[in-house]
Amino acid sequence: MKSAHKPKIHNNTPTLKLIKNPLSLSLSLSLTSHTSFSISASSFFCCGNCFLKRMGKMRENVEEGDNKKKKRKGRIACCEKDGVRRGAWTNEEDKILVDFISLHGHGTWRNLPQLAGLLRCGKSCRLRWNNYLRPDIKRGPFSPDEENTITRLQSTLGNKWAAIASHLPGRTDNDIKNFWNSHLRKSLAHASSKSGGDTSLSQPCHSSTTTTPPLFLQTPPGGSTTTTTNHPGGDYFIRLWNSEIGESFRDGATVLSHSHSPASQASNVGLLSCKKELGDDDDVAACYSSKSYEELDDSSEAMLKLLLDFPVGGDDMEFLQGPVGDALNSSHS
DNA sequence: AACTCTTTCAACCGCTCCCGT
DNA sequence: AACGGGAGCGGTTGAAAGAGT
């Protein structure tokens, strides 16, 4: 029985707010007077390179699909072994785990099930303990303060649930992730359907077949932009990238590439992840300079082609050669 | 009351990171 | 430096319960 509090959102008239400044771009979604969420552009893709890398990864996953499952070799996953229980934990199992850890600590999770006499894999035990049985876990609904903290941290850190959880004592990354996903999905789906669009949020990139008009943006005094969404269906990455939001983001990335102030460094969270991923200064420069992607055909069909043509496993920077690379060089020099 | 739809969240999967050898 | 194994993380799934009709 799940007795957890299930908040309902009534009379929600969601608004999307584009908050632009020279160093960052975020998308704030307001549901009610006290419920709002914001997404930084960097939480989707920190730059053009990462965007395309993500697209390439998605294509890879689509292509491999079932073959990957069939091809699996090597060690059997711990949870797939015979005699290992899966699914919901019983009270007896919980008690065994709690008793064992209180007496001995968890030690090596892999060995714990045998030592404790549980027919579970170590991974399952760790998850059960960390997400549910730990004595310091805080249960119940999220307070407005916690909501604000999550919103703020998510906008700067992206989906780093563990990092966000470290700022919220007693809350687990899983709880925060679930909270965020359920609310955000609801919000975006509602915003999309309200504007006559597709409510699917998990469609693969290549399923988008419509041309994409930009999100309609009005600019009130003060630099913020408030609007309801006005976009048809399709993939959110593509839509965002093609929209004025994406354009603003790309402009923002260009500004960042020429800014060396402490303030700009502090706001470069998303770009840091890019640097980490690429691990090379030149590549980071490429990462910063995404403006050249504006040359791409502004249609989902072009995006589909890009997705299908994107190299996987080879030199990820190949596509920067030619006109794109030229644009990069000129903007970087 | 019975059925369907919606929502939540515990649990699993697959991947990456880190550390020891 | 290369490799293997364990731990941790983020994305996703699906069961269960509530809400709506």
CSV table of N, CA and C in Angstrom, one decimal, chain A residues 82-216:
chain,number,residue,atom,x,y,z
A,82,ASP,N,20.3,-17.4,-11.1
A,82,ASP,CA,19.3,-18.2,-10.5
A,82,ASP,C,19.3,-18.1,-9.0
A,83,GLY,N,18.1,-18.1,-8.5
A,83,GLY,CA,18.0,-18.1,-7.0
A,83,GLY,C,18.1,-16.7,-6.4
A,84,VAL,N,18.2,-15.7,-7.2
A,84,VAL,CA,18.2,-14.3,-6.7
A,84,VAL,C,16.9,-13.7,-6.9
A,85,ARG,N,16.3,-13.3,-5.8
A,85,ARG,CA,15.0,-12.7,-5.8
A,85,ARG,C,15.0,-11.3,-6.4
A,86,ARG,N,13.9,-11.0,-7.0
A,86,ARG,CA,13.8,-9.6,-7.6
A,86,ARG,C,12.4,-9.1,-7.2
A,87,GLY,N,12.2,-7.8,-7.5
A,87,GLY,CA,10.9,-7.2,-7.2
A,87,GLY,C,10.8,-6.7,-5.8
A,88,ALA,N,9.6,-6.4,-5.4
A,88,ALA,CA,9.3,-5.8,-4.1
A,88,ALA,C,9.9,-6.5,-2.9
A,89,TRP,N,10.4,-5.8,-2.0
A,89,TRP,CA,11.0,-6.4,-0.8
A,89,TRP,C,9.9,-6.7,0.2
A,90,THR,N,10.1,-7.8,0.9
A,90,THR,CA,9.1,-8.2,2.0
A,90,THR,C,9.6,-7.6,3.3
A,91,ASN,N,8.7,-7.5,4.3
A,91,ASN,CA,9.1,-7.0,5.6
A,91,ASN,C,10.2,-7.9,6.2
A,92,GLU,N,10.2,-9.2,6.0
A,92,GLU,CA,11.2,-10.0,6.5
A,92,GLU,C,12.6,-9.7,5.9
A,93,GLU,N,12.6,-9.5,4.6
A,93,GLU,CA,13.9,-9.1,4.0
A,93,GLU,C,14.4,-7.8,4.5
A,94,ASP,N,13.5,-6.9,4.7
A,94,ASP,CA,13.9,-5.6,5.2
A,94,ASP,C,14.5,-5.7,6.6
A,95,LYS,N,13.8,-6.5,7.4
A,95,LYS,CA,14.3,-6.7,8.8
A,95,LYS,C,15.7,-7.3,8.8
A,96,ILE,N,15.9,-8.3,7.9
A,96,ILE,CA,17.2,-9.0,7.8
A,96,ILE,C,18.3,-8.0,7.4
A,97,LEU,N,17.9,-7.2,6.5
A,97,LEU,CA,18.9,-6.2,6.0
A,97,LEU,C,19.3,-5.2,7.0
A,98,VAL,N,18.2,-4.6,7.6
A,98,VAL,CA,18.4,-3.6,8.7
A,98,VAL,C,19.2,-4.2,9.8
A,99,ASP,N,18.8,-5.4,10.3
A,99,ASP,CA,19.5,-6.0,11.4
A,99,ASP,C,21.0,-6.2,11.1
A,100,PHE,N,21.2,-6.7,9.9
A,100,PHE,CA,22.6,-7.0,9.5
A,100,PHE,C,23.5,-5.8,9.4
A,101,ILE,N,22.9,-4.7,8.8
A,101,ILE,CA,23.7,-3.5,8.6
A,101,ILE,C,23.9,-2.8,10.0
A,102,SER,N,22.9,-2.9,10.8
A,102,SER,CA,23.1,-2.2,12.2
A,102,SER,C,24.2,-2.9,13.0
A,103,LEU,N,24.3,-4.2,12.7
A,103,LEU,CA,25.3,-5.0,13.5
A,103,LEU,C,26.7,-4.9,12.9
A,104,HIS,N,26.8,-5.0,11.5
A,104,HIS,CA,28.1,-5.2,10.9
A,104,HIS,C,28.4,-4.1,9.9
A,105,GLY,N,27.5,-3.2,9.6
A,105,GLY,CA,27.7,-2.2,8.5
A,105,GLY,C,27.5,-2.9,7.2
A,106,HIS,N,27.5,-2.2,6.1
A,106,HIS,CA,27.2,-2.8,4.9
A,106,HIS,C,28.4,-3.5,4.2
A,107,GLY,N,29.6,-3.0,4.6
A,107,GLY,CA,30.8,-3.6,4.1
A,107,GLY,C,30.8,-3.6,2.5
A,108,THR,N,31.2,-4.7,1.9
A,108,THR,CA,31.1,-4.8,0.5
A,108,THR,C,29.7,-5.3,0.1
A,109,TRP,N,29.0,-4.5,-0.6
A,109,TRP,CA,27.6,-4.8,-1.0
A,109,TRP,C,27.5,-6.1,-1.7
A,110,ARG,N,28.5,-6.4,-2.5
A,110,ARG,CA,28.5,-7.7,-3.3
A,110,ARG,C,28.4,-8.9,-2.4
A,111,ASN,N,29.1,-8.8,-1.2
A,111,ASN,CA,29.1,-10.0,-0.3
A,111,ASN,C,28.0,-10.0,0.7
A,112,LEU,N,27.4,-8.8,0.8
A,112,LEU,CA,26.4,-8.7,1.9
A,112,LEU,C,25.3,-9.7,1.9
A,113,PRO,N,24.7,-9.9,0.7
A,113,PRO,CA,23.5,-10.9,0.7
A,113,PRO,C,23.9,-12.2,1.2
A,114,GLN,N,25.0,-12.8,0.9
A,114,GLN,CA,25.4,-14.1,1.4
A,114,GLN,C,25.6,-14.0,2.9
A,115,LEU,N,26.3,-13.0,3.3
A,115,LEU,CA,26.6,-12.9,4.8
A,115,LEU,C,25.3,-12.7,5.6
A,116,ALA,N,24.4,-12.0,5.0
A,116,ALA,CA,23.2,-11.7,5.8
A,116,ALA,C,22.1,-12.8,5.6
A,117,GLY,N,22.3,-13.6,4.6
A,117,GLY,CA,21.4,-14.7,4.3
A,117,GLY,C,20.2,-14.2,3.5
A,118,LEU,N,20.5,-13.2,2.6
A,118,LEU,CA,19.4,-12.7,1.7
A,118,LEU,C,19.5,-13.3,0.3
A,119,LEU,N,18.4,-13.6,-0.3
A,119,LEU,CA,18.5,-14.1,-1.7
A,119,LEU,C,18.3,-12.9,-2.6
A,120,ARG,N,19.2,-11.9,-2.4
A,120,ARG,CA,19.1,-10.7,-3.3
A,120,ARG,C,20.5,-10.4,-3.8
A,121,CYS,N,20.6,-9.6,-4.8
A,121,CYS,CA,21.9,-9.2,-5.2
A,121,CYS,C,22.4,-8.0,-4.4
A,122,GLY,N,23.7,-7.8,-4.4
A,122,GLY,CA,24.2,-6.7,-3.6
A,122,GLY,C,23.7,-5.3,-4.0
A,123,LYS,N,23.5,-5.2,-5.3
A,123,LYS,CA,23.0,-4.0,-5.9
A,123,LYS,C,21.6,-3.6,-5.3
A,124,SER,N,20.8,-4.7,-5.3
A,124,SER,CA,19.5,-4.5,-4.9
A,124,SER,C,19.4,-4.1,-3.4
A,125,CYS,N,20.3,-4.8,-2.6
A,125,CYS,CA,20.4,-4.4,-1.2
A,125,CYS,C,20.9,-3.0,-1.0
A,126,ARG,N,21.8,-2.6,-1.7
A,126,ARG,CA,22.3,-1.2,-1.6
A,126,ARG,C,21.2,-0.2,-1.9
A,127,LEU,N,20.5,-0.5,-3.0
A,127,LEU,CA,19.4,0.4,-3.4
A,127,LEU,C,18.3,0.4,-2.3
A,128,ARG,N,18.0,-0.7,-1.8
A,128,ARG,CA,16.9,-0.8,-0.8
A,128,ARG,C,17.3,0.0,0.5
A,129,TRP,N,18.6,-0.2,0.9
A,129,TRP,CA,19.1,0.5,2.0
A,129,TRP,C,19.1,2.0,1.8
A,130,ASN,N,19.7,2.4,0.7
A,130,ASN,CA,20.0,3.8,0.4
A,130,ASN,C,18.7,4.6,0.2
A,131,ASN,N,17.7,3.9,-0.5
A,131,ASN,CA,16.5,4.6,-0.9
A,131,ASN,C,15.4,4.5,0.1
A,132,TYR,N,15.5,3.5,1.0
A,132,TYR,CA,14.3,3.2,1.8
A,132,TYR,C,14.5,3.0,3.2
A,133,LEU,N,15.5,2.2,3.5
A,133,LEU,CA,15.7,1.7,4.9
A,133,LEU,C,16.6,2.5,5.8
A,134,ARG,N,17.4,3.3,5.2
A,134,ARG,CA,18.4,4.1,5.9
A,134,ARG,C,17.6,4.9,7.0
A,135,PRO,N,18.1,4.9,8.2
A,135,PRO,CA,17.3,5.6,9.3
A,135,PRO,C,17.2,7.1,9.1
A,136,ASP,N,18.1,7.7,8.4
A,136,ASP,CA,18.0,9.2,8.3
A,136,ASP,C,17.2,9.7,7.1
A,137,ILE,N,16.4,8.7,6.5
A,137,ILE,CA,15.7,9.2,5.3
A,137,ILE,C,14.4,9.9,5.8
A,138,LYS,N,14.2,11.0,5.1
A,138,LYS,CA,13.0,11.8,5.4
A,138,LYS,C,11.9,11.5,4.4
A,139,ARG,N,10.7,11.2,4.9
A,139,ARG,CA,9.6,10.8,4.1
A,139,ARG,C,8.6,11.9,4.0
A,140,GLY,N,7.6,11.7,3.2
A,140,GLY,CA,6.5,12.7,3.2
A,140,GLY,C,6.8,13.7,2.0
A,141,PRO,N,5.8,14.6,1.9
A,141,PRO,CA,5.8,15.5,0.8
A,141,PRO,C,7.0,16.5,0.9
A,142,PHE,N,7.4,17.0,-0.3
A,142,PHE,CA,8.5,18.0,-0.3
A,142,PHE,C,7.9,19.4,0.1
A,143,SER,N,8.6,20.0,1.0
A,143,SER,CA,8.2,21.4,1.4
A,143,SER,C,8.5,22.4,0.3
A,144,PRO,N,7.8,23.5,0.4
A,144,PRO,CA,8.1,24.6,-0.6
A,144,PRO,C,9.6,24.9,-0.7
A,145,ASP,N,10.2,24.9,0.5
A,145,ASP,CA,11.7,25.2,0.5
A,145,ASP,C,12.5,24.2,-0.3
A,146,GLU,N,12.1,23.0,0.0
A,146,GLU,CA,12.8,21.9,-0.7
A,146,GLU,C,12.5,22.0,-2.2
A,147,GLU,N,11.3,22.3,-2.6
A,147,GLU,CA,11.0,22.4,-4.0
A,147,GLU,C,11.8,23.5,-4.6
A,148,ASN,N,11.9,24.6,-3.9
A,148,ASN,CA,12.7,25.7,-4.5
A,148,ASN,C,14.2,25.3,-4.6
A,149,THR,N,14.7,24.6,-3.6
A,149,THR,CA,16.1,24.2,-3.7
A,149,THR,C,16.3,23.3,-4.8
A,150,ILE,N,15.4,22.3,-5.0
A,150,ILE,CA,15.5,21.4,-6.1
A,150,ILE,C,15.5,22.1,-7.5
A,151,THR,N,14.5,23.0,-7.6
A,151,THR,CA,14.4,23.8,-8.8
A,151,THR,C,15.7,24.6,-9.1
A,152,ARG,N,16.2,25.2,-8.1
A,152,ARG,CA,17.4,26.1,-8.3
A,152,ARG,C,18.6,25.2,-8.6
A,153,LEU,N,18.8,24.1,-7.9
A,153,LEU,CA,19.9,23.3,-8.2
A,153,LEU,C,19.8,22.6,-9.5
A,154,GLN,N,18.6,22.2,-9.9
A,154,GLN,CA,18.4,21.5,-11.1
A,154,GLN,C,18.8,22.4,-12.3
A,155,SER,N,18.4,23.7,-12.1
A,155,SER,CA,18.7,24.7,-13.2
A,155,SER,C,20.2,24.9,-13.3
A,156,THR,N,21.0,24.7,-12.3
A,156,THR,CA,22.4,24.9,-12.4
A,156,THR,C,23.2,23.6,-12.6
A,157,LEU,N,22.7,22.6,-12.0
A,157,LEU,CA,23.5,21.3,-12.0
A,157,LEU,C,23.0,20.4,-13.1
A,158,GLY,N,21.8,20.6,-13.6
A,158,GLY,CA,21.2,19.6,-14.5
A,158,GLY,C,20.6,18.4,-13.7
A,159,ASN,N,20.5,17.3,-14.3
A,159,ASN,CA,20.0,16.1,-13.7
A,159,ASN,C,21.0,15.4,-12.8
A,160,LYS,N,21.7,16.1,-12.0
A,160,LYS,CA,22.7,15.5,-11.1
A,160,LYS,C,22.0,15.2,-9.8
A,161,TRP,N,21.1,14.2,-9.8
A,161,TRP,CA,20.2,14.0,-8.7
A,161,TRP,C,21.0,13.7,-7.4
A,162,ALA,N,22.1,13.0,-7.5
A,162,ALA,CA,22.9,12.7,-6.3
A,162,ALA,C,23.5,14.0,-5.7
A,163,ALA,N,23.9,14.9,-6.6
A,163,ALA,CA,24.5,16.1,-6.1
A,163,ALA,C,23.4,17.0,-5.5
A,164,ILE,N,22.2,17.0,-6.1
A,164,ILE,CA,21.1,17.8,-5.6
A,164,ILE,C,20.7,17.2,-4.2
A,165,ALA,N,20.7,15.9,-4.2
A,165,ALA,CA,20.3,15.2,-2.9
A,165,ALA,C,21.2,15.6,-1.8
A,166,SER,N,22.5,15.8,-2.1
A,166,SER,CA,23.4,16.1,-1.1
A,166,SER,C,23.1,17.5,-0.4
A,167,HIS,N,22.3,18.3,-1.1
A,167,HIS,CA,21.9,19.6,-0.5
A,167,HIS,C,20.6,19.4,0.3
A,168,LEU,N,20.0,18.3,0.2
A,168,LEU,CA,18.7,18.1,0.9
A,168,LEU,C,18.8,16.9,1.9
A,169,PRO,N,19.2,17.2,3.1
A,169,PRO,CA,19.4,16.1,4.1
A,169,PRO,C,18.1,15.2,4.2
A,170,GLY,N,18.4,13.9,4.2
A,170,GLY,CA,17.2,13.0,4.3
A,170,GLY,C,16.5,12.7,3.1
A,171,ARG,N,16.8,13.4,2.0
A,171,ARG,CA,16.1,13.1,0.7
A,171,ARG,C,17.1,12.3,-0.1
A,172,THR,N,16.6,11.3,-0.8
A,172,THR,CA,17.4,10.5,-1.7
A,172,THR,C,17.4,11.0,-3.1
A,173,ASP,N,18.4,10.6,-3.9
A,173,ASP,CA,18.4,11.0,-5.3
A,173,ASP,C,17.2,10.5,-6.0
A,174,ASN,N,16.8,9.3,-5.6
A,174,ASN,CA,15.7,8.6,-6.3
A,174,ASN,C,14.4,9.4,-6.0
A,175,ASP,N,14.2,9.8,-4.8
A,175,ASP,CA,13.0,10.6,-4.5
A,175,ASP,C,13.0,11.9,-5.3
A,176,ILE,N,14.1,12.6,-5.3
A,176,ILE,CA,14.2,13.9,-6.0
A,176,ILE,C,14.0,13.7,-7.5
A,177,LYS,N,14.6,12.7,-8.0
A,177,LYS,CA,14.4,12.4,-9.4
A,177,LYS,C,12.9,12.1,-9.7
A,178,ASN,N,12.3,11.3,-8.9
A,178,ASN,CA,10.9,11.0,-9.1
A,178,ASN,C,10.0,12.2,-9.0
A,179,PHE,N,10.3,13.0,-8.0
A,179,PHE,CA,9.6,14.2,-7.8
A,179,PHE,C,9.7,15.2,-9.0
A,180,TRP,N,10.9,15.3,-9.5
A,180,TRP,CA,11.2,16.2,-10.6
A,180,TRP,C,10.5,15.7,-11.9
A,181,ASN,N,10.7,14.4,-12.1
A,181,ASN,CA,10.2,13.8,-13.4
A,181,ASN,C,8.6,13.9,-13.4
A,182,SER,N,8.0,13.5,-12.3
A,182,SER,CA,6.5,13.5,-12.4
A,182,SER,C,6.0,14.9,-12.6
A,183,HIS,N,6.6,15.9,-11.9
A,183,HIS,CA,6.1,17.3,-12.0
A,183,HIS,C,6.5,17.9,-13.3
A,184,LEU,N,7.7,17.7,-13.7
A,184,LEU,CA,8.2,18.3,-15.0
A,184,LEU,C,7.4,17.7,-16.1
A,185,ARG,N,7.3,16.4,-16.2
A,185,ARG,CA,6.6,15.8,-17.3
A,185,ARG,C,5.1,16.3,-17.4
A,186,LYS,N,4.5,16.4,-16.2
A,186,LYS,CA,3.1,16.8,-16.2
A,186,LYS,C,3.1,18.3,-16.7
A,187,SER,N,4.0,19.1,-16.3
A,187,SER,CA,4.0,20.5,-16.6
A,187,SER,C,4.2,20.7,-18.1
A,188,LEU,N,5.2,20.0,-18.7
A,188,LEU,CA,5.5,20.2,-20.1
A,188,LEU,C,4.4,19.6,-20.9
A,189,ALA,N,3.9,18.5,-20.5
A,189,ALA,CA,2.8,17.8,-21.3
A,189,ALA,C,1.6,18.8,-21.4
A,190,HIS,N,1.3,19.4,-20.2
A,190,HIS,CA,0.2,20.3,-20.1
A,190,HIS,C,0.4,21.5,-21.0
A,191,ALA,N,1.6,22.0,-20.9
A,191,ALA,CA,1.9,23.2,-21.6
A,191,ALA,C,1.8,23.0,-23.1
A,192,SER,N,2.3,21.8,-23.5
A,192,SER,CA,2.3,21.4,-24.9
A,192,SER,C,0.9,21.2,-25.4
A,193,SER,N,0.1,20.4,-24.7
A,193,SER,CA,-1.3,20.1,-25.1
A,193,SER,C,-2.1,21.4,-25.2
A,194,LYS,N,-1.9,22.3,-24.3
A,194,LYS,CA,-2.6,23.5,-24.2
A,194,LYS,C,-2.5,24.3,-25.5
A,195,SER,N,-1.3,24.2,-26.1
A,195,SER,CA,-1.0,24.9,-27.3
A,195,SER,C,-1.3,24.1,-28.6
A,196,GLY,N,-2.0,23.0,-28.4
A,196,GLY,CA,-2.4,22.1,-29.5
A,196,GLY,C,-1.3,21.2,-30.0
A,197,GLY,N,-0.3,21.1,-29.2
A,197,GLY,CA,0.8,20.3,-29.7
A,197,GLY,C,0.8,18.8,-29.2
A,198,ASP,N,1.8,18.1,-29.6
A,198,ASP,CA,1.9,16.7,-29.2
A,198,ASP,C,2.3,16.7,-27.8
A,199,THR,N,1.7,15.8,-27.0
A,199,THR,CA,2.1,15.7,-25.6
A,199,THR,C,3.1,14.6,-25.3
A,200,SER,N,3.6,13.9,-26.4
A,200,SER,CA,4.6,12.9,-26.1
A,200,SER,C,5.9,13.5,-25.8
A,201,LEU,N,6.5,13.1,-24.7
A,201,LEU,CA,7.8,13.7,-24.3
A,201,LEU,C,8.9,12.7,-24.5
A,202,SER,N,8.6,11.5,-24.9
A,202,SER,CA,9.7,10.6,-25.0
A,202,SER,C,9.8,10.0,-26.5
A,203,GLN,N,9.3,10.8,-27.4
A,203,GLN,CA,9.4,10.3,-28.8
A,203,GLN,C,10.9,10.4,-29.2
A,204,PRO,N,11.3,9.4,-30.0
A,204,PRO,CA,12.7,9.5,-30.5
A,204,PRO,C,12.8,10.6,-31.5
A,205,CYS,N,14.0,11.1,-31.7
A,205,CYS,CA,14.3,12.3,-32.5
A,205,CYS,C,13.6,12.1,-33.9
A,206,HIS,N,13.9,10.9,-34.5
A,206,HIS,CA,13.5,10.7,-35.9
A,206,HIS,C,12.0,10.6,-36.1
A,207,SER,N,11.2,10.6,-35.0
A,207,SER,CA,9.8,10.5,-35.2
A,207,SER,C,9.2,11.9,-35.5
A,208,SER,N,10.0,12.9,-35.3
A,208,SER,CA,9.5,14.2,-35.6
A,208,SER,C,9.5,14.5,-37.1
A,209,THR,N,8.3,14.8,-37.6
A,209,THR,CA,8.3,15.0,-39.1
A,209,THR,C,7.8,16.4,-39.4
A,210,THR,N,7.4,17.2,-38.4
A,210,THR,CA,6.9,18.5,-38.8
A,210,THR,C,8.0,19.5,-38.8
A,211,THR,N,7.8,20.6,-39.6
A,211,THR,CA,8.7,21.7,-39.5
A,211,THR,C,8.4,22.4,-38.2
A,212,THR,N,9.3,23.1,-37.7
A,212,THR,CA,9.2,23.6,-36.3
A,212,THR,C,9.2,25.1,-36.3
A,213,PRO,N,8.1,25.8,-36.1
A,213,PRO,CA,8.1,27.2,-35.9
A,213,PRO,C,8.7,27.5,-34.5
A,214,PRO,N,9.4,28.6,-34.3
A,214,PRO,CA,10.0,28.9,-33.0
A,214,PRO,C,8.9,29.0,-32.0
A,215,LEU,N,9.3,28.8,-30.7
A,215,LEU,CA,8.5,29.1,-29.6
A,215,LEU,C,8.2,30.6,-29.7
A,216,PHE,N,6.9,31.0,-29.5
A,216,PHE,CA,6.6,32.4,-29.6
A,216,PHE,C,7.0,33.0,-28.3
